[in-house]
Coordinates of C-alpha atoms in Angstrom, one line a residue:
X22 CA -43.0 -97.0 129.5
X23 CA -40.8 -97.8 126.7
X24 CA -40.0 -95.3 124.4
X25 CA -39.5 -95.5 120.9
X26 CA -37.3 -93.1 118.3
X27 CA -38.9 -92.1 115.6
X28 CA -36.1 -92.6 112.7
X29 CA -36.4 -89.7 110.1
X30 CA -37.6 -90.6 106.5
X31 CA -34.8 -90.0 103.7
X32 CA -35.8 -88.4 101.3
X33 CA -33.8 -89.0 98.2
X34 CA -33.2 -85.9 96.0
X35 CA -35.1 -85.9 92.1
X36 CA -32.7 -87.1 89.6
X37 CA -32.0 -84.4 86.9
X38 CA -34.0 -86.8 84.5
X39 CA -36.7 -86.6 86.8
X40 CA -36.6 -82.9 87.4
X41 CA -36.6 -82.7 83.1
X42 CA -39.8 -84.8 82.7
X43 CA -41.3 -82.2 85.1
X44 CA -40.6 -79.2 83.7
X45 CA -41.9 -80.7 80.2
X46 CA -45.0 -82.1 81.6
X47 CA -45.7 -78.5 83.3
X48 CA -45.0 -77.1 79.8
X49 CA -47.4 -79.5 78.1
X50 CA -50.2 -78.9 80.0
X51 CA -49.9 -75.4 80.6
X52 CA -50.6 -75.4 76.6
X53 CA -54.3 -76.9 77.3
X54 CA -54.9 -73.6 77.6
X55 CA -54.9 -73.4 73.6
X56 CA -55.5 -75.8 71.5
X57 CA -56.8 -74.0 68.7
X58 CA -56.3 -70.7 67.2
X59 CA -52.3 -70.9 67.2
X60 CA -52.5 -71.3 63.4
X61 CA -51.2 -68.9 60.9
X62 CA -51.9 -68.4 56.8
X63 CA -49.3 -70.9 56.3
X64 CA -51.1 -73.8 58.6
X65 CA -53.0 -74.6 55.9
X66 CA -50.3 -75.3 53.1
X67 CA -48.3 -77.9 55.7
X68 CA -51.6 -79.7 56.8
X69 CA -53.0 -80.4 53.6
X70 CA -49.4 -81.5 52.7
X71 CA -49.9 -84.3 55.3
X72 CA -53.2 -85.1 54.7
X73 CA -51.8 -85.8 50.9
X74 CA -49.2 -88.1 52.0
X75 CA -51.4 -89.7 54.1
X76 CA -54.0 -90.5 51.0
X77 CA -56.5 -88.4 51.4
X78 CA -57.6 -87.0 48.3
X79 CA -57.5 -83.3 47.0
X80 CA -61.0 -82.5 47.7
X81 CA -61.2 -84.6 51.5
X82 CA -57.5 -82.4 52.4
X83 CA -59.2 -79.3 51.4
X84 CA -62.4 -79.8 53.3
X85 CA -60.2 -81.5 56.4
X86 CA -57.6 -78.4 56.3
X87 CA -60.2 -75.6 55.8
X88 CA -62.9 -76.8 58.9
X89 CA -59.4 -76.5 60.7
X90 CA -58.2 -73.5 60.0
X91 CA -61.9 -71.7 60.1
X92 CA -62.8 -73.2 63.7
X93 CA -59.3 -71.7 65.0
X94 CA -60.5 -68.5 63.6
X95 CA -64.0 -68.7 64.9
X96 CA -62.8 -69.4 68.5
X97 CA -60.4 -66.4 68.4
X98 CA -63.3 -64.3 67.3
X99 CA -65.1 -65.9 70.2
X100 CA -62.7 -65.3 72.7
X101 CA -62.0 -61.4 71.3
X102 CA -65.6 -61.2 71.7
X103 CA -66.1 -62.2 75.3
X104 CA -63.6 -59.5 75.9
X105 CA -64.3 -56.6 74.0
X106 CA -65.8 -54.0 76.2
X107 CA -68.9 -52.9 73.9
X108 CA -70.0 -56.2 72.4
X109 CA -69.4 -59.1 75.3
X110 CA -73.0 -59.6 75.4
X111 CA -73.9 -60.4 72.4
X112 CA -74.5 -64.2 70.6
X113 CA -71.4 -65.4 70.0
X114 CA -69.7 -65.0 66.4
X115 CA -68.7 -68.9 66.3
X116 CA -71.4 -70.0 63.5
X117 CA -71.0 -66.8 61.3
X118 CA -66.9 -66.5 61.3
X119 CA -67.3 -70.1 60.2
X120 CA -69.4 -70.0 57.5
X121 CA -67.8 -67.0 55.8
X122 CA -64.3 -68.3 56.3
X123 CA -65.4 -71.5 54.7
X124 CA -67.2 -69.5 52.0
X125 CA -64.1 -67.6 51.5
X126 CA -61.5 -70.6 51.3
X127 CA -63.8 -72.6 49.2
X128 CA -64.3 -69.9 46.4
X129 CA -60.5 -70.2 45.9
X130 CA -60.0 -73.4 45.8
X131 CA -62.9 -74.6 44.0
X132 CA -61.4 -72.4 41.1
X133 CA -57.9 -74.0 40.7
X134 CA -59.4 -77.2 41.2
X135 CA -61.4 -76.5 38.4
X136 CA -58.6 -75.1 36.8
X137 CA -56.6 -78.6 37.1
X138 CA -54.1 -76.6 39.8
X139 CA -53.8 -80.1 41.1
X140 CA -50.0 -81.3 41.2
X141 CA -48.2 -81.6 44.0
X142 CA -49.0 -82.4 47.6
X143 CA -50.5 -79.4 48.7
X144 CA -54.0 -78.1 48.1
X145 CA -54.0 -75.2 45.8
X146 CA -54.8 -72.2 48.7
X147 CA -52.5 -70.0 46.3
X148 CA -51.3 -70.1 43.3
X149 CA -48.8 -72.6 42.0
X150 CA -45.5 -70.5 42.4
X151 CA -46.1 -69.7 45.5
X152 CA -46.8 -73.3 46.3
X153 CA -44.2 -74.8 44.5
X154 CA -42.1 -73.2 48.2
X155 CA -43.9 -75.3 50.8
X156 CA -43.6 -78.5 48.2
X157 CA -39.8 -78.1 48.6
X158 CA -40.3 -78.7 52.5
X159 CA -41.5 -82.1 52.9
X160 CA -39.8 -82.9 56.0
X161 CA -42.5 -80.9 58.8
X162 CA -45.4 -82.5 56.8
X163 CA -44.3 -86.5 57.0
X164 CA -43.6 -85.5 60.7
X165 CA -47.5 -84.6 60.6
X166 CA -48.8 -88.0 59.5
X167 CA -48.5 -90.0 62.6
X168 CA -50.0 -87.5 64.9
X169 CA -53.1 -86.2 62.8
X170 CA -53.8 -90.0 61.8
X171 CA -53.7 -91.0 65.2
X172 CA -55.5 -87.9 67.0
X173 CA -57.2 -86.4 64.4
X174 CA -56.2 -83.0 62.8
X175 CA -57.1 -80.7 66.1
X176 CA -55.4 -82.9 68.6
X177 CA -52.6 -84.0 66.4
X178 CA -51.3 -80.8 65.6
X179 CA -51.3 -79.3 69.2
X180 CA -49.5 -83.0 70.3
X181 CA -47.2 -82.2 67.3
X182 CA -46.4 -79.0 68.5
X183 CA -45.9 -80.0 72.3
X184 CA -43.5 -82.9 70.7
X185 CA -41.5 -80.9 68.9
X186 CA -41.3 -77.8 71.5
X187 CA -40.9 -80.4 74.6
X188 CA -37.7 -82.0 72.3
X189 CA -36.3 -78.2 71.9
X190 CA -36.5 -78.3 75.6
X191 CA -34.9 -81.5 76.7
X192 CA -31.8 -80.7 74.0
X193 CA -31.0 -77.2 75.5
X194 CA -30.9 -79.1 78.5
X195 CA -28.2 -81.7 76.9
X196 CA -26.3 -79.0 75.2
X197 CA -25.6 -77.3 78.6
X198 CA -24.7 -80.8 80.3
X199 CA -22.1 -81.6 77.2
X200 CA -20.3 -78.4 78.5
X201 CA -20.5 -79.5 82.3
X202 CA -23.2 -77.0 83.1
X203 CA -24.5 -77.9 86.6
X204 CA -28.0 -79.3 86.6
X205 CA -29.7 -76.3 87.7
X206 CA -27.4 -73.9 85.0
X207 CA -28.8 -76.9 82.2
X208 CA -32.4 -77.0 83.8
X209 CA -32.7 -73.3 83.3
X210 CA -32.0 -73.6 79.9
X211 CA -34.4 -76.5 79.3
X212 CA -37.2 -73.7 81.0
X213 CA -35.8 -70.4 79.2
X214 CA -36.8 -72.2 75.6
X215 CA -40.4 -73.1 76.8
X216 CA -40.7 -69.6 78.6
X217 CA -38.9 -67.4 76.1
X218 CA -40.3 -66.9 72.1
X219 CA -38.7 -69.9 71.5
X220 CA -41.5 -72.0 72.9
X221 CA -44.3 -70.0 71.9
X222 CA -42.9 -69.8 67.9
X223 CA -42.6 -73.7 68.0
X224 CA -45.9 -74.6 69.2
X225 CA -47.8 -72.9 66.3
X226 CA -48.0 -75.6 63.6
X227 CA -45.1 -74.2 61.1
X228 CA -41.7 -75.0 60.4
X229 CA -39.8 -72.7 62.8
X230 CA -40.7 -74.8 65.8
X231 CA -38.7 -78.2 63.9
X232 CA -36.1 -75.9 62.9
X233 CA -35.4 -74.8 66.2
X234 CA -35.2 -78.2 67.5
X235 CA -32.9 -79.4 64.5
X236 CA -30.6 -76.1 65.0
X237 CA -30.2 -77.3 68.9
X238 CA -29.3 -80.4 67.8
X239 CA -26.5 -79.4 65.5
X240 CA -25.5 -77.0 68.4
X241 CA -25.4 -80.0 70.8
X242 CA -23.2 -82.1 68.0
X243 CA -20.9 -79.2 68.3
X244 CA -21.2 -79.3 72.2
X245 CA -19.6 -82.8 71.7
X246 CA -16.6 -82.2 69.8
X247 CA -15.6 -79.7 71.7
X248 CA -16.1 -82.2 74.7
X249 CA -13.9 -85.0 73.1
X250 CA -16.6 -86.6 71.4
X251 CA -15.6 -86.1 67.8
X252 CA -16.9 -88.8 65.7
X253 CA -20.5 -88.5 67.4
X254 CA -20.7 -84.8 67.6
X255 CA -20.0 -84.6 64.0
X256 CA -21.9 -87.1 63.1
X257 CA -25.1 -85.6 64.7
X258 CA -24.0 -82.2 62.8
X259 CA -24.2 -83.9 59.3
X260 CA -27.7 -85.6 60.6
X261 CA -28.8 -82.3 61.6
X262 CA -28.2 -80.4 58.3
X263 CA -29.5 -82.9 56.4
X264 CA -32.8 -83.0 58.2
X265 CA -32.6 -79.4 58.0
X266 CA -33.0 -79.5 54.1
X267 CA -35.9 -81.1 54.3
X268 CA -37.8 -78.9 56.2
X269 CA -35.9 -75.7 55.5
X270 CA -33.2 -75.9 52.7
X271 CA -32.3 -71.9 53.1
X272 CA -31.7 -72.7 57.3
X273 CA -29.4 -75.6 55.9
X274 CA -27.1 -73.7 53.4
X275 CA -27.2 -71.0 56.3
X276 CA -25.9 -73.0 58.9
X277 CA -23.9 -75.1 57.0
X278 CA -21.7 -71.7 56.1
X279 CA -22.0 -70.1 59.9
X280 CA -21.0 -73.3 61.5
X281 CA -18.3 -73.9 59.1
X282 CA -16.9 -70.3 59.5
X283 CA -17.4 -70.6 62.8
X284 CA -14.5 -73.3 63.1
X285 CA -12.6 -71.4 60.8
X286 CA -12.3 -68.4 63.1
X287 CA -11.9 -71.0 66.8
X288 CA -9.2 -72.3 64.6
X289 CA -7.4 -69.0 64.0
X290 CA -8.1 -68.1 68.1
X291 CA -6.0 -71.5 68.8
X292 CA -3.6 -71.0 66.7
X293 CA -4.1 -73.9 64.3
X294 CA -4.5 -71.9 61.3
X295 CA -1.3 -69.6 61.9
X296 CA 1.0 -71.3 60.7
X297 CA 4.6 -70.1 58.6
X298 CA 3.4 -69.7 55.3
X299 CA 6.2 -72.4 53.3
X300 CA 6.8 -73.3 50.1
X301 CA 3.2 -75.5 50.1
X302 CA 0.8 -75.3 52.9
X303 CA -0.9 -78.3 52.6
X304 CA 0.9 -79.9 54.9
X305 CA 0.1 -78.4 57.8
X306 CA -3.4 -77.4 56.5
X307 CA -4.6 -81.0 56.5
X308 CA -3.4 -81.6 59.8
X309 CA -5.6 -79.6 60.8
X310 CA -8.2 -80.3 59.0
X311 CA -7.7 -83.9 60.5
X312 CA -8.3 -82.9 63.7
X313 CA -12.1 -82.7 65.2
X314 CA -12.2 -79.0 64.4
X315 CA -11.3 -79.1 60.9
X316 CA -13.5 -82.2 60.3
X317 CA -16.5 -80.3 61.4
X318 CA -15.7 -77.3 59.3
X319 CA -15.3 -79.9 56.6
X320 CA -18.6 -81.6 57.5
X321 CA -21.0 -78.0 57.4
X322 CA -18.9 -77.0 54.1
X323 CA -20.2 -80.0 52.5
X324 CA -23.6 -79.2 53.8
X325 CA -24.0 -76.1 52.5
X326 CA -22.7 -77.1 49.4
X327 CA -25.1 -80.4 49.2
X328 CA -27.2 -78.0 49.6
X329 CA -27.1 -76.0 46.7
X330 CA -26.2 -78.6 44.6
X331 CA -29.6 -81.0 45.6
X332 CA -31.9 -77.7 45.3
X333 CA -30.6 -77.1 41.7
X334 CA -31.0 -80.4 41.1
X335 CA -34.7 -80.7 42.6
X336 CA -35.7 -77.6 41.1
X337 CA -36.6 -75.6 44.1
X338 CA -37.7 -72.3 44.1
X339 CA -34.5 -69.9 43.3
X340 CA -33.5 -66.8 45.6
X341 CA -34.8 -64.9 43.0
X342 CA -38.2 -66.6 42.9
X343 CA -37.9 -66.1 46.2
X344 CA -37.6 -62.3 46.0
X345 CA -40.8 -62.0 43.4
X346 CA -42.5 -63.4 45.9
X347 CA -41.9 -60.7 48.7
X348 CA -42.1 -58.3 46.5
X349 CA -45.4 -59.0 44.7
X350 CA -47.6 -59.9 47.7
X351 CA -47.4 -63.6 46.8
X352 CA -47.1 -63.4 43.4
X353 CA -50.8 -61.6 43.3
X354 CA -49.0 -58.7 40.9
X355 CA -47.0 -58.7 37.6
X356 CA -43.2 -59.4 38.3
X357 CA -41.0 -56.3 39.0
X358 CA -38.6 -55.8 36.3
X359 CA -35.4 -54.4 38.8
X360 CA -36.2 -56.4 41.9
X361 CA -32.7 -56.4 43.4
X362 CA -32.8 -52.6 43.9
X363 CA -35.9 -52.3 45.5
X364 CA -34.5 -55.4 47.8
X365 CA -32.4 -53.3 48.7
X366 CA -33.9 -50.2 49.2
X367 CA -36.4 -52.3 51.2
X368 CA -33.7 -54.2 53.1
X369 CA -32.2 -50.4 54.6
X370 CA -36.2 -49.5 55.1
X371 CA -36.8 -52.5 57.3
X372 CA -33.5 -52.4 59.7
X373 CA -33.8 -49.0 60.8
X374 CA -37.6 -50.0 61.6
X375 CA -36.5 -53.1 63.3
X376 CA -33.8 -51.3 65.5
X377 CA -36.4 -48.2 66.2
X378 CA -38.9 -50.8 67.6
X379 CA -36.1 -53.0 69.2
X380 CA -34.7 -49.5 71.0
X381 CA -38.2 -48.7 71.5
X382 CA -38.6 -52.2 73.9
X383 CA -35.0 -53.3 74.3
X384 CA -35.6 -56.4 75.6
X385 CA -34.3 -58.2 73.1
X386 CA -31.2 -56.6 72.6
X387 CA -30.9 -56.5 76.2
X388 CA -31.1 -60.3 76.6
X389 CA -28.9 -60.8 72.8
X390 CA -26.1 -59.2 74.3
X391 CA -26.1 -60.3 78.1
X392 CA -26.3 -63.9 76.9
X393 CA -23.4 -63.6 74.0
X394 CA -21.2 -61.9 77.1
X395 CA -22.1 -64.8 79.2
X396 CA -21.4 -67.5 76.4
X397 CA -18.4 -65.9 74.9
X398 CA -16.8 -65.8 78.9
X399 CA -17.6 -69.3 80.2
X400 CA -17.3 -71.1 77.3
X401 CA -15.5 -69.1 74.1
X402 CA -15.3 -72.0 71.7
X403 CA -19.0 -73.1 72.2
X404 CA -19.8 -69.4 72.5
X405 CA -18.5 -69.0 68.4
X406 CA -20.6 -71.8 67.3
X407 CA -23.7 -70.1 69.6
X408 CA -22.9 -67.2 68.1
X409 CA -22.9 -68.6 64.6
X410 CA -25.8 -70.3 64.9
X411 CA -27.7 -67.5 66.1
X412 CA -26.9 -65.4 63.1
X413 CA -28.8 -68.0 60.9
X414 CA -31.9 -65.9 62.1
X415 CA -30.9 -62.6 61.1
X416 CA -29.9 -64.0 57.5
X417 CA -33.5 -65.6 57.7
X418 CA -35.0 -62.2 58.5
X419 CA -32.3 -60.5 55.9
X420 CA -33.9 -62.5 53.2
X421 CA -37.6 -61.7 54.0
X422 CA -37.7 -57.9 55.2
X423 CA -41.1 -58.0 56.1
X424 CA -41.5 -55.7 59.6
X425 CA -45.9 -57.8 59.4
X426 CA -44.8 -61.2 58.7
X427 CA -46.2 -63.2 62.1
X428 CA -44.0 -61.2 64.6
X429 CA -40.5 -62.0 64.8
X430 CA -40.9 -65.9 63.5
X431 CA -38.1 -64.9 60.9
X432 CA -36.1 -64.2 63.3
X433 CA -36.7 -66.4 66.1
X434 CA -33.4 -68.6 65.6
X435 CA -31.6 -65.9 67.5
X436 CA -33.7 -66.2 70.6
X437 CA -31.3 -69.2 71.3
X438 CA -28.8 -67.3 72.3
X439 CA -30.2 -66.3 75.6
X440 CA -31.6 -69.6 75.6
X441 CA -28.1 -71.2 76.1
X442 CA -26.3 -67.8 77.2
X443 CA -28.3 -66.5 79.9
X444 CA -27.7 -69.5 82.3
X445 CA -23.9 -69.9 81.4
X446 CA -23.5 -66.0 82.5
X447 CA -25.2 -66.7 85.7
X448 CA -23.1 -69.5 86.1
X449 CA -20.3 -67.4 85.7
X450 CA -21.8 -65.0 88.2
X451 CA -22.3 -67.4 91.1
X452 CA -19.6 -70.4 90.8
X453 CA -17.1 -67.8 91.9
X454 CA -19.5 -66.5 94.9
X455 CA -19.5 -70.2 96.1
X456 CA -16.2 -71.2 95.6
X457 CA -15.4 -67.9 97.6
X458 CA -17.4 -68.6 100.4
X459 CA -16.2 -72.3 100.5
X460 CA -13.0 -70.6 101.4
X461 CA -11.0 -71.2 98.0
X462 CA -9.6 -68.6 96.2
X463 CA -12.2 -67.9 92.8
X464 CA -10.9 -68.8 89.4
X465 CA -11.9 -70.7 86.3
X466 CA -12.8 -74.0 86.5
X467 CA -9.9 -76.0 85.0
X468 CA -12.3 -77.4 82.2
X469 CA -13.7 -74.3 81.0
X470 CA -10.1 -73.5 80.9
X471 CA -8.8 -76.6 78.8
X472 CA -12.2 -75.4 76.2
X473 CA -10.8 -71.9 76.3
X474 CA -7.0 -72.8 74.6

């Protein structure tokens, strides 16, 4: 009898674009697990912005935006129930925790309705100064409108929030690729942001979780120059601070001002900005300030300052409205009369908290300072603008010391640093473990070493 070889089967290996759309898709439907309840006091402000600029009328947003925002608190007093040790057998709380939220929210704004508190886009949940801040932040709202008018207001939210947080994702992913990360080192990224704070902060339906996304982006623009894509990296910087402004015009003038000292400081580590002082110094200054460095710095400066300039210009809420607002609970108290002292006072108050609590469960410093070791080594000229851009969070959090505002939302901007950190230092760990077993002699890899001059 004849016999016949069985050839193997090839199996062709996934395709990092392949292994991407994976890791998103396991993201997106590991958050069926909660569709409602990821709302917060704010929720209601951004929705019923949407539903404004998508025609609904005062009275149909408020209905719309409070049956929202009392079923997510009914089904987490469901859920709480079902749990709780001395009360799981009782009727569920669904119906009551609905009717008295509703109740609640309706008392309110049935009397600044009445009241003709009606301008603007939002529905009038507080009073008019404080929401005269979410009208200056139009941009997460008209990224609503397609979602709730096609889903509805439940399911358009949660696909909102997947959108956004799967995009946060797949841009880690580039930013680590634009530096010649290997797939896995870039994939790891793409997983830490959906897995870390990051993920969690930008599925609840706020700005943080577009902000992230739009801070990635300007990251990856930076990824580019670096790279030897100039004209688009910058570009995509002066996209991203301007779609910053929309959603977050503080974020903007921050990261306009870190990114732009950020290639101040790469600039003095090359050398380009120690130069002889002669008789003028403009000639050598705008040399460098033609080169893709200097053009960046140039870009974020004007950023920042476009910045101020179109928020003085709009009208938008001052820093010191700003600081009435944190400290009179929302404007609910007469204005204090010396409210830069007790800033202050509050400001020391609230960091030696923070650090007790962070010392407490150092995790977070722990993972801070392992990733800016790990970007700092592989990569030091992305590592500055990583750095930078993570700082944007602790002026955030500088500028509300709150230690009971939602967690660490404030703050959550510096979470990218391990984000992007963590799988360059293990990079750094393993390349030379391979390369030494391969038989070569370990060293850095001549691009990381061309970045590093």
């Amino acid at each position: 009898m004849r016999r016949f070889a069985v050839k193997p089967r090839l199996v062709r290996p996934r395709s990092p674009r392949s292994w991407v759309v994976v890791i998103a898709a396991v993201f997106a439907v590991l958050q069926l697990a909660n569709i409602s309840g990821r709302d917060t006091p704010d929720t209601k402000n951004y929705l019923s912005y949407a539903l404004s600029l998508r025609g609904e009328s005062k009275q149909d947003a408020a209905a719309l935006t409070i049956d929202y925002a009392c079923a997510g608190k009914a089904s987490i007093a469901r859920r709480n129930q079902s749990v709780h040790v001395m009360r799981f057998h009782r009727p569920s709380p669904t119906r009551r925790v609905m009717e008295e939220c509703r109740r609640d929210l309706w008392r309110g704004v049935s009397q600044r309705l009445r009241a003709r508190e009606t301008a603007g886009h939002t529905v009038p949940f507080m009073p008019p100064r404080f929401m005269r801040i979410f009208e200056a932040r139009p941009g997460y709202p008209a990224l609503l409108v397609p979602f709730i008018t096609v889903l509805g207001v439940k399911w358009g939210l949660w696909a909102s929030g997947v959108a956004i947080t799967v995009t946060g994702g797949v841009l880690a992913f580039l930013v680590l690729r634009t530096l010649r990360a290997p797939t896995g080192t870039a994939l790891a990224g793409q997983a830490l942001f959906y897995v870390l704070p990051c993920g969690t902060t930008a599925m609840r339906p706020m700005t943080e979780g577009l902000l992230l996304t739009l801070t990635l982006a300007a990251l990856w623009g930076c990824a580019q120059v670096l790279e030897g894509r100039a004209r688009a990296g910058t570009w995509l910087v002066g996209a991203s601070l301007a779609a910053l402004f929309t959603v977050k015009h503080s974020q903007a003038l921050f990261l306009g001002l870190c990114l732009g000292g950020a290639c101040a400081v790469i600039g003095v580590r090359r050398g380009g900005l120690r130069r002889p002082l002669r008789k003028s110094p403009r000639p050598w200054l705008r040399t460098w300030l033609r080169q893709p460095l200097g053009t960046l710095a140039v870009v974020a400066g004007c950023g920042a300052v476009a910045t101020v300039l179109m928020a003085r210009a709009l009208h938008y809420p001052s820093e010191s409205e700003s600081l009435q607002d944190l400290l009179t609970a929302h404007f609910s108290r007469p204005d204090r009369a010396h409210p830069w002292p007790e800033f202050l006072h509050l400001e020391v108050g609230f960091w030696v908290e923070w650090l007790r609590r962070q010392l407490w469960e150092p995790v977070f410093l722990t993972a801070v300072v392992a990733a800016a070791w790990g970007a700092l080594r592989g990569r030091p000229a992305f590592g500055g603008f990583l750095l930078a851009a993570a700082f944007t969070g602790v002026l955030n959090q500088a500028g509300h010391p709150d230690i009971n505002i939602w967690g660490d939302r404030l703050i959550v901007v510096v979470w990218l640093l391990p984000v992007l950190g963590i799988p360059l230092l293990v990079e750094g760990v393993v390349r030379p473990r391979v390369r030494a077993s391969a038989g070569t002699v370990p060293g850095p890899l001549r691009r990381d070493a061309e970045v590093a001059r």
